Coordinates of C-alpha atoms in Angstrom, one line a residue:
X1 CA 95.1 95.1 77.0
X2 CA 96.7 97.9 78.9
X3 CA 100.5 97.8 78.8
X4 CA 103.0 99.5 81.2
X5 CA 106.1 100.9 79.6
X6 CA 108.9 102.1 81.8
X7 CA 112.5 103.3 81.7
X8 CA 111.6 105.5 78.7
X9 CA 113.9 108.2 77.4
X10 CA 112.6 111.5 78.7
X11 CA 112.6 113.1 75.3
X12 CA 110.4 110.3 73.8
X13 CA 107.0 111.5 72.6
X14 CA 103.7 109.7 72.5
X15 CA 103.9 109.4 68.7
X16 CA 107.2 107.6 69.0
X17 CA 105.8 105.2 71.5
X18 CA 102.8 104.5 69.3
X19 CA 105.0 103.8 66.4
X20 CA 107.0 101.2 68.4
X21 CA 103.9 99.3 69.3
X22 CA 102.1 99.6 66.0
X23 CA 104.7 97.2 64.6
X24 CA 102.9 94.5 66.6
X25 CA 99.3 95.5 65.9
X26 CA 96.6 98.1 66.4
X27 CA 97.1 100.7 69.1
X28 CA 94.0 102.3 70.8
X29 CA 95.8 104.8 72.9
X30 CA 99.2 106.0 74.2
X31 CA 99.6 108.0 77.4
X32 CA 103.0 109.3 78.6
X33 CA 102.9 110.4 82.3
X34 CA 104.0 114.0 82.6
X35 CA 105.2 115.7 85.8
X36 CA 102.8 118.5 86.6
X37 CA 105.4 120.9 87.9
X38 CA 108.1 120.5 85.3
X39 CA 106.0 119.5 82.3
X40 CA 108.5 116.8 81.5
X41 CA 107.9 113.1 81.0
X42 CA 108.4 111.0 84.1
X43 CA 109.9 108.2 82.0
X44 CA 106.9 105.9 81.9
X45 CA 103.6 105.5 80.2
X46 CA 100.8 103.2 79.1
X47 CA 99.8 101.7 75.7
X48 CA 96.3 100.2 75.1
X49 CA 96.0 97.5 72.5
X50 CA 92.7 95.9 71.6
X51 CA 94.1 92.5 70.6
X52 CA 95.5 90.6 73.6
X53 CA 97.6 88.3 71.4
X54 CA 99.2 91.3 69.6
X55 CA 99.8 92.9 73.0
X56 CA 101.5 89.8 74.3
X57 CA 103.8 89.8 71.3
X58 CA 104.6 93.5 71.8
X59 CA 105.4 92.8 75.5
X60 CA 107.7 89.9 74.5
X61 CA 109.3 91.8 71.6
X62 CA 109.8 95.2 73.3
X63 CA 110.7 94.3 76.9
X64 CA 114.4 95.0 77.3
X65 CA 114.6 96.6 73.9
X66 CA 116.9 99.6 73.5
X67 CA 115.2 102.9 72.7
X68 CA 117.4 105.9 72.3
X69 CA 120.1 104.3 74.4
X70 CA 117.8 103.1 77.2
X71 CA 116.6 99.5 77.8
X72 CA 112.9 99.8 78.3
X73 CA 110.7 97.7 80.6
X74 CA 107.4 96.5 79.1
X75 CA 104.8 94.5 81.0
X76 CA 101.0 94.0 81.3
X77 CA 99.7 96.9 83.4
X78 CA 98.1 96.0 86.7
X79 CA 94.6 97.1 87.2
X80 CA 94.2 100.2 89.3
X81 CA 92.6 99.8 92.7
X82 CA 89.2 101.6 93.0
X83 CA 89.9 105.1 94.1
X84 CA 87.7 104.5 97.2
X85 CA 90.4 102.2 98.6
X86 CA 93.1 104.8 98.7
X87 CA 93.0 106.1 102.2
X88 CA 95.9 108.3 103.0
X89 CA 94.6 109.5 106.3
X90 CA 95.0 113.3 106.6
X91 CA 92.2 115.7 106.1
X92 CA 89.2 115.7 108.3
X93 CA 88.0 112.3 109.4
X94 CA 91.0 110.5 107.8
X95 CA 92.5 107.5 109.6
X96 CA 91.8 106.2 113.1
X97 CA 94.3 107.9 115.3
X98 CA 92.6 107.4 118.7
X99 CA 91.3 110.9 119.2
X100 CA 92.3 112.5 122.5
X101 CA 93.5 115.8 123.8
X102 CA 91.2 118.1 125.6
X103 CA 89.5 117.2 128.8
X104 CA 89.1 113.5 129.7
X105 CA 89.7 112.4 126.1
X106 CA 92.4 110.0 125.1
X107 CA 90.5 107.0 123.9
X108 CA 92.6 103.9 123.9
X109 CA 96.2 105.2 124.0
X110 CA 97.4 102.9 126.8
X111 CA 99.0 105.8 128.6
X112 CA 97.7 108.3 131.1
X113 CA 94.4 108.8 129.2
X114 CA 95.2 112.4 128.3
X115 CA 93.9 115.6 129.6
X116 CA 92.3 116.5 133.0
X117 CA 90.2 114.0 134.9
X118 CA 88.6 114.9 138.2
X119 CA 89.3 112.5 141.1
X120 CA 86.4 112.5 143.5
X121 CA 88.2 110.2 146.0
X122 CA 91.1 112.5 146.8
X123 CA 89.4 114.1 149.8
X124 CA 90.8 117.0 151.7
X125 CA 90.4 119.6 149.0
X126 CA 90.8 123.3 149.7
X127 CA 87.2 124.0 150.7
X128 CA 86.3 120.7 152.5

């Protein structure tokens, strides 16, 4: 079972977190999330335990526990959405913004339709 651990002290290391959870059973892996720019912990991470029963006991026993003066939050991690579902727009072809601009574009904006559109019914042009 994958377990989310939040509100961690920033100086806590993966070995410390592993030691906390090993009191409840075998730990497969520990991952602290690190800020790429600063290289410091973001104050949360994940612990993977193979035995669901031991993992539930760890969640119950450690949620709200005080670690280095901080009350930590421990819960079952939610499954990540498939990366294909994460559409942030941006980039080329991202999002559906209605297109437009240019000559006669505009798509479905609800306004003036955007750009230049020739009106053949005006009559009386300069050279008629």
